[in-house]
Amino acid sequence: MPPVSQLMVPLPVKSVPDSSNVGAELSGKLNKEEIMKWLAKFYQRREIKAAAVENGIDNYIYHQTYLSFRKFCLEDDKLPVDLHVTLSDIIAGACHLDSLLPYFIRHAKQAFPHLECLDDLKKISDLRLPANWYPEARALTRKIVFHSGPTNSGKTYHALERFFNSKSGVYCGPLKLLASEVYYKSNQRGVPCDLVTGEERNFANATDKSPSSHVSCTVEMVSVNTPYEVAVIDEIQMLKDPSRGWAWTRALLGVVAEEVHVCGEAAAIDVVKEILMSASEEIEMRRYKRLTELIIEDASLGTLDKIRPGDCLVCFNKQDIFWSMRQIEAMGIECAVIYGSLPPGTKLAQAKKFNDPDHPCKVLVATDAIGMGLNLNIGRVIFNSLIKPTTNEKGEKEMDTISTSQALQIAGRAGRYGTQFSTGYVTTLKNEDLPTLKRLLSQHPEPINQVGLHPTAEQIELYAYHLPHANLSNLIDIFVNLSTLDDSLYFICNINDFKFLADMIQHVPLPLRARYVFCCAPINRKIPFVCSMFLKFARQYSRNEVLSFDWLGRQIGLPFSCPNTLLELVHLESVFDVLDLYLWLSYRFQDLFPDASLVRDMQKELDCLIQTGVAQLTRLLINSETGVSSGTSQAVEAEENQHVPSAKKTPYFHNAVNIVNSISSHGRIADRLLSEGLLTPKLLEDLKTEWQREKDNETAHETVSTVTSPLSTKRSKNEMFKAVKRINRKRVK
């Protein structure tokens, strides 16, 4: 990151309003040209620069302060009396130029308030001992048990047995699906258990809604103030996750439980020991072996014709999923489909269909979403590819081979204990990928060295107290820049999504705490529809207007209908995400988001529609190509090397560029946008109408000449780009 000084925006400095100009009365009016000349000499003096450094003023702030100080002296007619007299004496030769230094330093501290409180800011962002943030956990002598083992080894089962048999307990899972599964399982066993996720809270005691002694929750929602007898933290290796790792660190260090059972990969053992050593806690190790055999096949599949019942084809993007599913169903084989953006209910329905021995569906096509959260009776895992999009520590997207940990997690889903597949098999679709897969599965996951941390709302509020004029995104940047942490053990989680949302609602007047909560919302910033609804939610909240069910229905286009194309299915998925966002905010701002129960009912209906669409995915794909409902049959053909003019770097501009590039590289809009969620059906219709109008005008113009100019194609592309940009701008407004 840049030096902290470059993150600071200088504040305008003005003199105290006064009806009289005492300085001018004492020493006369100042000559502005003389002031400019003497200030330039002052700026160049090495002694002054050295003195500035001693006061914490680096070169950047020194230059910015000089510009501000010069403007202040030249443009303000009523300078402070002491400064006015000093400048008059310098011009008259009555005192040395260096006499300006105290006034220059004073001005610097007014323009850059952090100079006065830099030590306080550094203390606030001292993250070297996160164990000390949780005094209630430190007051206990906790027993830590690490259940280590691969997938299908029974490690979580043994930890949950202790949870079910305890007087009180909390389960912390990485996904809503896992938290829901433990919630249902616990209540079925006669152990009353509540469910707490970011979007909902379900009580075992539904009549009086009194809290139960057991809670199943997503890891971000675990309380670090409520005492329990037993806590279970699942998938502890997620400590290293660049975005969510902080939640596992918080749970591990902060959960107030007599026994803490940690489940996960052996790769996390050393780092967990190191973290808990800072809290003077020790670990009891329990190691497990895989309950079923996992065999790597000697040959790749080669062709989808060799698919057999119980197979799961794993892809890392939606395009591959849709293509593979069509190929498999063209052979008369029904298959289930699971990918990350599907609602939990749809995933469970697809998993149930695949697991049912009496159902004709015997093949599953899925992303790595199957790696955790779903119980699947898979006989063989087939990797369509080993290349997956990833996000590096800078928040940049990269294409890279999956890690050993990911390969083991996904491959380990084959051969589930207690099913008809007592032995699991794994292979690849392509022959060239098989050696790489064998190498990955022969290795142990790399030991985890660092775990994630994240600034808390309290820390940011303290920063805002010292820097009241900085916006939230700027405060986060300054916090990260000034933070001190043990680099050998901790890292600050990726804050790009947080800053993206902070910048999006910067112009919306919100209290700092509410702004922070809004920016913590778990939304997919790649989907414009979800982002625009997020902005509308923030605006309504800022006006203190209730976001009712009726208001929400008007915004998302109720009533819904069963999707006829893949683009419509993708839009329904984004609407489901918007409803999730509403529920997430209703949990935190119940007064202005009052209709959570109605929205939850609507979400169930929407889930059913999405399930219907996924069940008819092949028909949706065909409709998308033939233009049913969404009008994709008239999608525009364009040449491959599209030229896009430069413009401002806004998210909506980038979406427009992506659309135009998609057209030029793939021929049809539908072929590229089916899984991107870049447009809603309504927006696509608007785009098509405006584009058709431009095309008709151009055709009429071209009939004048018998020779088609090569420039017309370029001109039409530019018009297409402009149309996309205009429509996006309208949507934003």
XYZ file of C-alpha atoms in Angstrom:
733
model
C 0.000 0.000 0.000
C 1.092 3.624 -0.448
C 2.482 5.521 2.577
C -0.231 6.517 5.016
C 0.338 10.201 4.240
C -0.789 9.650 0.648
C -4.065 8.197 1.900
C -4.826 11.430 3.722
C -6.856 14.118 1.978
C -5.881 17.625 3.180
C -8.708 19.557 4.793
C -9.333 23.173 3.781
C -8.039 25.585 6.435
C -9.842 28.865 7.025
C -9.185 31.635 9.515
C -11.599 32.304 12.349
C -14.315 34.744 11.158
C -13.732 38.185 12.603
C -15.268 41.503 11.683
C -12.021 43.386 12.307
C -8.586 42.859 10.761
C -6.344 43.435 13.786
C -3.206 42.319 11.964
C -3.664 44.941 9.249
C -4.345 47.608 11.879
C -1.095 46.765 13.693
C 1.333 46.320 10.804
C -0.457 47.439 7.684
C -1.655 45.590 4.597
C 0.546 42.775 3.270
C 2.071 42.726 -0.207
C 0.884 39.485 -1.828
C 3.789 39.314 -4.288
C 6.279 39.650 -1.430
C 4.478 36.934 0.506
C 4.708 34.565 -2.478
C 8.423 35.263 -2.885
C 9.264 34.691 0.790
C 7.111 31.551 1.021
C 8.958 30.075 -1.972
C 12.282 30.686 -0.190
C 10.852 29.189 2.995
C 9.784 26.047 1.120
C 13.272 25.534 -0.346
C 15.183 25.763 2.934
C 16.784 22.460 4.016
C 16.554 23.434 7.680
C 12.799 23.810 7.378
C 12.438 20.423 5.672
C 14.509 18.787 8.417
C 12.381 20.423 11.103
C 9.231 19.247 9.340
C 10.486 15.650 9.327
C 11.058 15.875 13.081
C 7.388 16.785 13.423
C 6.255 13.751 11.414
C 5.795 15.614 8.130
C 7.126 13.621 5.174
C 7.803 14.985 1.680
C 4.244 14.403 0.465
C 2.600 16.191 3.392
C 5.298 18.880 3.297
C 4.444 19.722 -0.312
C 0.669 19.534 0.225
C 0.938 21.696 3.329
C 3.012 24.272 1.447
C 0.372 24.513 -1.284
C -2.397 24.871 1.284
C -0.418 27.338 3.438
C 0.446 29.520 0.436
C -3.173 29.575 -0.686
C -4.249 30.436 2.848
C -1.794 33.344 3.107
C -2.567 34.743 -0.336
C -6.358 34.367 -0.481
C -7.436 35.016 3.103
C -7.866 38.743 3.733
C -7.982 38.363 7.508
C -5.070 36.210 8.602
C -4.523 35.333 12.279
C -2.914 38.308 14.011
C 0.336 36.537 14.942
C 0.839 35.181 11.412
C 0.023 38.556 9.834
C 2.540 40.381 12.054
C 5.240 37.729 11.460
C 4.837 37.943 7.675
C 4.989 41.749 7.881
C 8.217 41.586 9.919
C 9.803 39.098 7.474
C 8.980 41.338 4.500
C 10.399 44.332 6.379
C 13.551 42.375 7.312
C 12.786 42.612 11.028
C 12.879 38.846 11.668
C 14.250 35.672 10.129
C 12.326 33.639 7.568
C 12.446 30.573 9.829
C 10.038 32.355 12.180
C 7.259 31.011 9.926
C 7.965 27.411 10.998
C 5.538 27.288 13.991
C 2.720 28.628 11.824
C 3.556 26.185 9.044
C 3.494 23.246 11.503
C 0.200 24.499 12.964
C -1.284 24.696 9.483
C -0.060 21.166 8.656
C -1.829 19.763 11.720
C -5.035 21.548 10.760
C -4.878 20.259 7.187
C -3.783 16.755 8.234
C -5.411 15.963 11.615
C -3.738 12.541 11.812
C -0.449 14.271 12.683
C -1.873 15.055 16.107
C -3.161 11.549 16.811
C -0.888 9.209 14.858
C 0.266 7.383 17.978
C -3.338 6.832 19.069
C -4.245 5.481 15.627
C -1.335 3.044 15.715
C -2.428 1.788 19.137
C -5.983 1.212 17.881
C -4.702 -0.805 14.904
C -2.240 -2.883 16.927
C -3.341 -6.430 16.030
C -0.397 -8.333 17.442
C -2.328 -10.002 20.294
C -5.860 -10.817 19.060
C -6.266 -13.349 21.878
C -6.564 -10.400 24.282
C -9.673 -9.152 22.454
C -11.737 -11.886 24.130
C -11.385 -11.554 27.934
C -14.355 -13.857 28.660
C -12.714 -16.736 26.785
C -9.384 -16.005 28.470
C -11.077 -16.191 31.883
C -11.844 -19.881 31.223
C -9.476 -22.825 31.179
C -10.719 -24.215 27.881
C -10.125 -27.770 26.726
C -9.242 -27.735 22.996
C -9.696 -30.961 20.992
C -8.511 -31.064 17.364
C -10.277 -33.720 15.237
C -7.965 -34.134 12.260
C -8.607 -36.224 9.182
C -9.492 -36.285 5.479
C -12.979 -36.166 3.962
C -15.168 -39.151 4.918
C -13.139 -39.945 8.033
C -15.861 -39.332 10.653
C -14.057 -36.459 12.393
C -17.086 -34.149 12.444
C -19.347 -37.029 13.490
C -17.354 -37.618 16.678
C -17.257 -33.887 17.508
C -21.027 -33.620 17.009
C -21.662 -36.597 19.292
C -20.069 -34.592 22.099
C -22.201 -31.592 21.046
C -25.448 -33.612 21.193
C -24.599 -35.047 24.606
C -23.633 -31.737 26.225
C -25.768 -29.549 28.502
C -25.290 -26.619 26.138
C -23.411 -26.195 22.906
C -22.792 -24.252 19.735
C -21.923 -25.584 16.273
C -20.070 -23.201 13.925
C -20.271 -24.228 10.268
C -18.939 -22.652 7.067
C -22.274 -22.804 5.215
C -25.983 -22.366 5.876
C -26.503 -25.881 4.546
C -24.235 -27.399 7.186
C -25.708 -25.295 9.979
C -29.227 -26.297 8.879
C -28.261 -29.966 8.739
C -26.971 -29.922 12.349
C -30.073 -27.951 13.406
C -32.446 -30.574 11.999
C -30.333 -33.501 13.179
C -30.148 -32.133 16.727
C -33.897 -31.563 17.010
C -34.612 -35.001 15.532
C -32.491 -36.509 18.299
C -34.512 -34.710 20.926
C -31.894 -32.041 21.650
C -33.609 -28.644 21.249
C -31.406 -26.520 18.985
C -31.818 -23.063 17.434
C -30.570 -22.085 13.989
C -28.771 -18.768 13.554
C -27.464 -17.629 10.163
C -26.883 -14.193 8.701
C -30.399 -14.192 7.238
C -32.577 -15.944 9.804
C -33.074 -17.288 13.304
C -35.235 -20.381 13.844
C -36.196 -21.379 17.375
C -36.678 -24.961 18.480
C -39.300 -23.615 20.880
C -41.468 -22.096 18.156
C -44.363 -21.195 20.480
C -42.634 -18.841 22.899
C -39.413 -18.387 20.885
C -37.279 -18.829 23.961
C -33.617 -19.540 23.213
C -32.466 -23.155 23.408
C -29.349 -24.372 25.159
C -27.933 -25.541 21.813
C -27.314 -23.361 18.753
C -26.252 -24.254 15.224
C -24.913 -21.243 13.341
C -22.726 -20.065 10.521
C -19.279 -19.246 11.853
C -19.651 -15.466 11.398
C -22.709 -15.483 13.684
C -21.237 -17.261 16.711
C -21.515 -15.289 19.948
C -18.276 -14.612 21.815
C -20.186 -13.571 24.943
C -22.555 -16.518 25.529
C -21.100 -19.357 27.637
C -21.457 -22.977 26.437
C -20.286 -26.335 27.637
C -19.202 -27.489 24.164
C -18.366 -25.644 20.951
C -17.695 -27.308 17.584
C -15.818 -25.327 14.918
C -16.009 -27.114 11.572
C -13.623 -26.834 8.589
C -10.969 -25.071 10.652
C -8.615 -24.930 7.651
C -10.798 -22.030 6.458
C -8.664 -19.905 8.796
C -6.526 -19.245 5.735
C -9.402 -18.051 3.533
C -8.453 -14.593 2.169
C -11.991 -13.247 2.606
C -13.615 -15.151 5.487
C -10.639 -16.429 7.483
C -11.182 -13.806 10.205
C -14.430 -15.528 11.274
C -12.627 -18.799 12.125
C -9.885 -16.892 13.952
C -12.533 -15.056 15.972
C -14.418 -18.268 16.782
C -11.269 -20.158 17.764
C -9.968 -17.435 20.071
C -13.249 -16.004 21.296
C -15.884 -18.711 21.790
C -16.724 -19.019 25.502
C -16.874 -22.801 25.946
C -15.409 -25.279 28.400
C -14.609 -27.633 25.519
C -13.805 -26.482 21.993
C -13.823 -29.232 19.347
C -12.064 -28.193 16.160
C -12.520 -30.247 12.963
C -10.467 -30.003 9.798
C -7.375 -30.829 7.796
C -4.073 -31.771 9.382
C -2.564 -28.773 7.548
C -4.113 -26.494 10.180
C -2.698 -28.269 13.252
C 0.532 -26.293 13.622
C -1.009 -22.865 13.079
C -3.849 -23.618 15.517
C -1.294 -24.689 18.133
C 0.649 -21.476 17.535
C -2.456 -19.288 17.865
C -3.610 -20.971 21.053
C -0.129 -20.795 22.520
C -0.567 -17.007 22.648
C -3.655 -17.673 24.798
C -1.733 -20.186 26.969
C -3.985 -23.037 25.820
C -3.002 -26.553 24.749
C -4.514 -28.970 22.242
C -5.554 -32.604 22.510
C -5.087 -34.308 19.143
C -7.447 -36.951 17.718
C -6.512 -38.256 14.282
C -8.835 -40.150 11.950
C -8.306 -42.193 8.819
C -10.605 -42.353 5.835
C -13.412 -44.878 6.369
C -13.607 -45.950 2.707
C -10.908 -46.579 0.141
C -10.216 -43.959 -2.543
C -8.672 -45.223 -5.787
C -7.205 -43.086 -8.571
C -8.064 -44.752 -11.859
C -5.248 -45.560 -14.284
C -6.971 -43.994 -17.276
C -8.886 -40.784 -17.844
C -12.488 -40.934 -18.965
C -11.675 -39.481 -22.383
C -15.296 -39.087 -23.437
C -18.600 -38.535 -21.693
C -19.915 -41.688 -23.353
C -18.224 -43.618 -20.525
C -20.269 -41.924 -17.793
C -21.823 -44.470 -15.421
C -24.333 -44.333 -12.529
C -22.897 -42.707 -9.411
C -20.520 -40.446 -11.351
C -20.020 -36.794 -10.499
C -18.452 -34.574 -13.167
C -16.783 -31.583 -11.477
C -16.433 -28.346 -13.487
C -15.108 -24.985 -12.370
C -17.357 -22.689 -14.412
C -20.986 -22.645 -15.443
C -20.295 -22.815 -19.159
C -18.640 -26.217 -18.727
C -21.511 -27.382 -16.527
C -24.152 -26.438 -19.109
C -22.189 -27.916 -22.007
C -21.508 -31.176 -20.158
C -25.091 -31.511 -18.990
C -26.399 -31.156 -22.537
C -23.951 -33.746 -23.803
C -24.932 -36.224 -21.079
C -28.678 -35.738 -21.458
C -28.327 -36.039 -25.230
C -27.258 -39.629 -24.510
C -30.545 -40.221 -22.679
C -28.987 -39.977 -19.185
C -30.751 -37.739 -16.682
C -28.414 -35.754 -14.452
C -28.577 -33.471 -11.435
C -26.874 -30.070 -11.428
C -25.327 -28.213 -8.485
C -23.411 -24.931 -8.642
C -22.628 -22.188 -6.161
C -25.232 -19.542 -7.049
C -28.186 -21.921 -6.698
C -30.348 -21.404 -3.595
C -29.792 -23.889 -0.756
C -33.209 -25.465 -1.299
C -32.442 -26.142 -4.957
C -29.072 -27.674 -4.071
C -30.734 -29.954 -1.530
C -33.434 -30.946 -4.037
C -30.820 -31.820 -6.656
C -28.776 -33.748 -4.079
C -31.880 -35.650 -2.940
C -32.708 -36.568 -6.533
C -29.178 -37.819 -7.137
C -29.051 -39.785 -3.859
C -32.452 -41.439 -4.310
C -31.805 -45.040 -5.489
C -35.311 -45.189 -6.991
C -34.903 -42.009 -9.047
C -33.729 -42.357 -12.671
C -31.171 -39.560 -12.114
C -27.833 -41.312 -11.535
C -25.276 -38.693 -12.645
C -24.297 -35.373 -11.067
C -22.683 -32.384 -12.793
C -21.405 -29.861 -10.266
C -18.859 -27.224 -9.356
C -16.603 -27.478 -6.324
C -19.683 -26.405 -4.320
C -19.976 -30.133 -3.517
C -16.697 -29.917 -1.562
C -18.601 -29.211 1.661
C -22.162 -28.818 2.873
C -23.924 -31.625 0.984
C -24.178 -35.352 1.663
C -23.831 -37.025 -1.734
C -23.682 -40.706 -2.619
C -20.919 -40.399 -5.227
C -19.149 -43.457 -6.585
C -16.652 -41.695 -8.830
C -15.472 -38.084 -9.117
C -14.388 -36.970 -12.598
C -12.539 -33.667 -12.948
C -13.571 -31.908 -16.151
C -10.533 -29.653 -15.668
C -7.984 -28.841 -12.983
C -7.874 -25.108 -13.749
C -9.961 -22.839 -11.538
C -10.385 -19.047 -11.255
C -8.884 -17.870 -7.963
C -8.446 -14.578 -6.114
C -4.937 -13.625 -4.993
C -4.004 -11.635 -1.903
C -4.490 -8.388 -3.858
C -8.046 -9.332 -4.761
C -7.118 -9.961 -8.407
C -8.597 -12.840 -10.415
C -6.211 -15.510 -11.661
C -6.533 -18.847 -13.465
C -4.521 -21.518 -11.719
C -4.364 -25.239 -11.030
C -6.421 -26.229 -8.006
C -4.514 -26.727 -4.765
C -3.764 -30.051 -3.122
C -6.269 -29.190 -0.424
C -9.030 -28.531 -2.976
C -8.214 -31.685 -4.936
C -8.356 -33.826 -1.789
C -11.558 -32.164 -0.587
C -13.400 -32.719 -3.879
C -11.988 -36.156 -4.697
C -12.744 -37.267 -1.155
C -16.478 -36.947 -1.834
C -16.322 -40.245 -3.721
C -17.062 -43.396 -1.733
C -19.221 -42.109 1.112
C -19.287 -44.348 4.163
C -22.537 -46.298 4.627
C -23.690 -46.061 0.997
C -23.648 -48.523 -1.897
C -20.292 -47.033 -2.928
C -17.980 -48.541 -0.324
C -14.992 -47.664 -2.538
C -14.492 -44.270 -4.120
C -12.862 -43.671 -7.497
C -11.444 -40.515 -9.010
C -10.172 -39.637 -12.481
C -10.113 -36.828 -15.054
C -11.984 -36.256 -18.283
C -8.867 -35.272 -20.218
C -5.880 -37.571 -20.472
C -3.356 -34.732 -20.021
C -4.858 -33.839 -16.595
C -4.492 -37.282 -15.023
C -0.751 -37.049 -14.121
C -1.388 -33.696 -12.448
C -4.299 -35.123 -10.468
C -2.199 -38.086 -9.315
C 0.523 -35.703 -8.191
C -1.948 -33.517 -6.272
C -3.602 -36.448 -4.509
C -0.261 -38.012 -3.569
C 0.719 -34.919 -1.597
C -0.317 -33.593 1.795
C -1.874 -30.129 1.904
C 0.696 -27.432 2.542
C 0.795 -26.414 6.211
C -1.135 -23.225 6.912
C 1.172 -20.452 8.100
C -1.132 -17.457 8.461
C -4.722 -16.871 9.529
C -7.036 -13.975 8.806
C -8.003 -10.924 10.852
C -10.440 -8.106 10.084
C -10.949 -4.634 11.606
C -13.965 -4.507 13.915
C -16.704 -1.895 13.946
C -15.414 -0.605 17.285
C -11.917 -0.053 15.879
C -13.265 1.808 12.851
C -15.460 3.969 15.099
C -12.391 4.964 17.110
C -10.626 5.861 13.863
C -13.618 7.954 12.803
C -13.494 9.803 16.121
C -9.910 10.868 15.410
C -10.460 11.423 11.666
C -14.044 12.706 11.433
C -13.699 13.950 7.848
C -12.469 10.665 6.318
C -14.940 8.395 4.541
C -15.322 4.718 5.469
C -13.274 3.363 2.569
C -10.504 5.813 3.418
C -10.642 4.832 7.110
C -10.234 1.169 6.182
C -7.213 1.956 3.992
C -5.604 3.994 6.763
C -6.327 1.269 9.320
C -4.710 -1.427 7.175
C -1.745 0.822 6.454
C -1.100 1.623 10.119
C -1.926 -1.840 11.466
C 0.760 -3.786 13.280
C 0.461 -7.550 13.319
C 2.571 -10.657 13.618
C 3.222 -11.302 9.915
C 4.434 -14.811 10.660
C 1.005 -15.761 11.985
C -1.666 -13.298 10.803
C -2.787 -11.404 7.724
C -5.578 -8.878 7.196
C -8.369 -10.384 5.123
C -9.193 -9.050 1.687
C -11.210 -5.850 2.104
C -11.886 -5.125 -1.568
C -15.545 -6.172 -1.376
C -16.010 -4.077 1.768
C -14.431 -1.030 0.112
C -16.462 -1.576 -3.060
C -19.697 -1.348 -1.088
C -18.363 1.576 0.972
C -17.598 3.526 -2.195
C -20.989 2.618 -3.678
C -22.946 4.140 -0.791
C -20.487 6.921 0.073
C -22.916 9.591 -1.166
C -25.762 8.130 0.931
C -26.023 9.877 4.345
C -25.720 7.108 6.946
C -24.419 6.890 10.524
C -20.991 5.264 10.635
C -22.152 2.119 12.460
C -24.995 1.559 9.983
C -22.652 2.229 7.063
C -20.212 -0.348 8.436
C -22.998 -2.943 8.784
C -24.223 -2.310 5.235
C -20.700 -2.784 3.898
C -20.404 -6.144 5.679
C -23.373 -7.477 3.700
C -22.468 -10.720 1.867
C -23.381 -9.862 -1.720
C -21.911 -10.756 -5.077
C -20.630 -7.453 -6.434
C -20.383 -8.916 -9.949
C -24.172 -8.883 -10.343
C -25.384 -5.363 -11.236
C -28.985 -6.094 -10.239
C -27.966 -7.088 -6.713
C -25.691 -4.033 -6.424
C -28.431 -1.661 -7.584
C -30.857 -3.143 -5.040
C -28.205 -2.807 -2.327
C -27.956 0.888 -3.180
C -31.750 1.272 -3.087
C -31.869 -0.416 0.331
C -29.242 2.008 1.651
C -31.113 5.036 0.261
C -34.419 3.943 1.774
C -32.729 3.340 5.119
C -31.039 6.751 5.038
C -34.443 8.410 4.520
C -35.823 6.410 7.461
C -38.450 4.910 5.155
C -39.747 1.397 5.818
C -38.759 -1.197 3.245
C -42.066 -3.037 3.149
C -42.977 -6.208 1.325
C -45.006 -4.201 -1.208
C -42.103 -1.827 -1.856
C -39.726 -4.747 -2.336
C -42.171 -6.493 -4.670
C -42.308 -3.434 -6.927
C -38.523 -3.250 -7.072
C -37.907 -6.897 -7.988
C -40.838 -7.268 -10.386
C -43.403 -9.468 -8.668
C -45.031 -11.778 -9.626
C -42.438 -14.247 -10.857
C -42.945 -16.837 -13.542
C -41.185 -20.073 -14.327
C -38.013 -19.342 -16.342
C -38.074 -20.169 -20.045
C -34.455 -19.362 -20.817
C -31.180 -19.643 -19.003
C -30.932 -15.865 -18.772
C -34.262 -15.762 -16.945
C -33.039 -18.482 -14.575
C -29.899 -16.474 -13.836
C -32.049 -13.425 -13.127
C -34.214 -15.385 -10.692
C -31.041 -16.502 -8.925
C -29.983 -12.854 -8.562
C -33.463 -11.985 -7.232
C -33.010 -14.752 -4.658
C -29.731 -13.093 -3.647
C -31.591 -9.786 -3.227
C -34.108 -11.469 -0.917
C -31.186 -12.948 1.023
C -29.790 -9.426 1.343
C -33.132 -8.132 2.653
C -33.258 -10.915 5.250
C -29.642 -10.256 6.252
C -30.410 -6.574 6.815
C -33.720 -7.342 8.564
C -31.790 -9.284 11.182
C -29.794 -6.119 11.934
C -32.344 -3.340 11.251
C -35.668 -4.900 12.213
C -37.544 -1.592 12.414
C -37.006 -0.615 8.763
C -36.938 -4.144 7.308
C -40.078 -5.450 9.046
C -41.433 -8.047 6.607
C -38.845 -10.782 6.986
C -41.425 -13.557 7.341
C -43.239 -12.526 4.142
C -39.951 -12.254 2.270
C -38.937 -15.687 3.535
C -42.211 -17.137 2.205
C -41.624 -15.422 -1.132
C -38.100 -16.837 -1.171
C -39.469 -20.359 -0.752
C -41.774 -19.840 -3.731
C -38.885 -18.451 -5.757
C -36.758 -21.440 -4.759
C -39.468 -23.725 -6.158
C -39.443 -21.822 -9.463
C -35.656 -22.089 -9.657
C -35.869 -25.815 -8.885
C -38.332 -26.195 -11.756
C -35.990 -24.267 -14.055
C -32.953 -26.340 -13.071
C -34.928 -29.546 -13.591
C -35.576 -28.390 -17.180
C -32.139 -26.940 -17.795
C -31.712 -28.520 -21.213
C -34.972 -26.962 -22.415
C -33.831 -23.602 -21.068
C -30.565 -23.888 -22.957
C -32.386 -24.691 -26.197
C -34.830 -21.811 -25.651
C -31.917 -19.461 -25.029
C -30.475 -20.354 -28.421
C -33.784 -20.203 -30.286
C -34.861 -16.912 -28.735
C -37.880 -18.019 -26.724
C -39.117 -15.425 -24.204
C -35.893 -13.500 -23.800
C -35.579 -12.592 -27.456
C -32.099 -13.987 -27.869
C -32.863 -15.186 -31.411
C -32.252 -11.642 -32.614
C -28.999 -11.263 -30.708
C -26.468 -9.260 -32.616
C -23.607 -10.811 -34.577
C -20.335 -8.866 -34.438
C -16.755 -9.332 -35.557
C -14.105 -10.748 -33.258
C -11.742 -7.803 -32.833
C -14.089 -5.251 -31.317
C -12.647 -1.813 -30.560
C -13.964 -0.304 -27.330
C -13.298 3.393 -26.648
C -11.817 4.438 -23.326
C -14.069 5.848 -20.618
C -14.370 6.267 -16.874
C -13.660 3.203 -14.782
C -17.054 2.580 -13.198
C -18.596 -0.837 -12.552
C -21.396 -0.089 -14.981
C -18.969 0.898 -17.700
C -17.079 -2.321 -17.208
C -20.314 -4.256 -17.556
C -20.962 -2.495 -20.848
C -17.473 -3.331 -22.056
C -17.943 -6.957 -21.023
C -21.204 -7.146 -22.958
C -19.713 -5.711 -26.139
C -16.625 -7.910 -25.817
C -18.855 -10.917 -25.231
C -20.752 -10.235 -28.432
C -17.593 -9.854 -30.468
C -15.875 -12.967 -29.153
C -18.797 -15.375 -29.092
C -21.253 -14.219 -31.765
C -24.420 -14.302 -29.660
C -25.131 -12.411 -26.457
C -26.771 -15.461 -24.910
C -23.682 -17.646 -25.365
C -21.654 -15.453 -23.066
C -24.196 -13.902 -20.675
C -26.101 -17.042 -19.712
C -24.070 -17.539 -16.580
C -22.696 -14.059 -15.975
C -25.854 -12.352 -14.699
C -24.794 -9.102 -16.367
C -28.293 -8.221 -17.610
C -31.877 -8.722 -16.523
C -34.434 -9.862 -19.140
C -36.021 -6.385 -19.088
C -32.680 -4.673 -19.619
C -31.859 -7.073 -22.451
C -35.147 -6.203 -24.150
C -34.357 -2.467 -23.821
C -30.903 -3.042 -25.220
C -32.222 -5.075 -28.136
C -34.822 -2.432 -28.974
C -32.319 0.424 -28.959
C -29.751 -1.590 -30.902
C -32.350 -2.592 -33.510
C -33.316 1.052 -33.928
C -29.672 2.028 -34.494
C -29.220 -0.870 -36.905
C -32.338 0.092 -38.906
C -31.090 3.672 -39.208
C -27.704 2.453 -40.385
C -29.308 0.072 -42.931
C -31.369 2.895 -44.354
C -28.210 4.984 -44.690
C -26.290 2.179 -46.396
C -28.943 1.701 -49.122
C -27.806 5.002 -50.604
C -24.526 3.388 -51.609
C -24.098 0.088 -53.478
C -20.774 -0.524 -51.737
C -20.750 -1.237 -48.016
C -18.136 0.803 -46.249
C -15.907 -1.124 -43.864
C -16.290 1.812 -41.472
C -19.985 1.016 -41.007
C -19.182 -2.089 -38.996
C -16.961 -0.135 -36.640
C -19.587 2.583 -36.394
C -22.293 0.049 -35.514
C -20.080 -1.422 -32.806
C -19.538 1.988 -31.273
C -23.282 2.632 -31.357
C -23.848 -0.717 -29.653
C -21.401 0.218 -26.928
C -23.066 3.599 -26.453
C -26.493 1.963 -26.229
C -25.315 -0.397 -23.507
C -23.753 2.470 -21.590
C -26.887 4.656 -21.887
C -29.174 1.890 -20.646
C -26.897 1.063 -17.743
C -26.831 4.738 -16.782
C -30.634 4.799 -16.807
C -30.747 1.714 -14.612
C -28.413 3.309 -12.096
C -30.558 6.411 -11.888
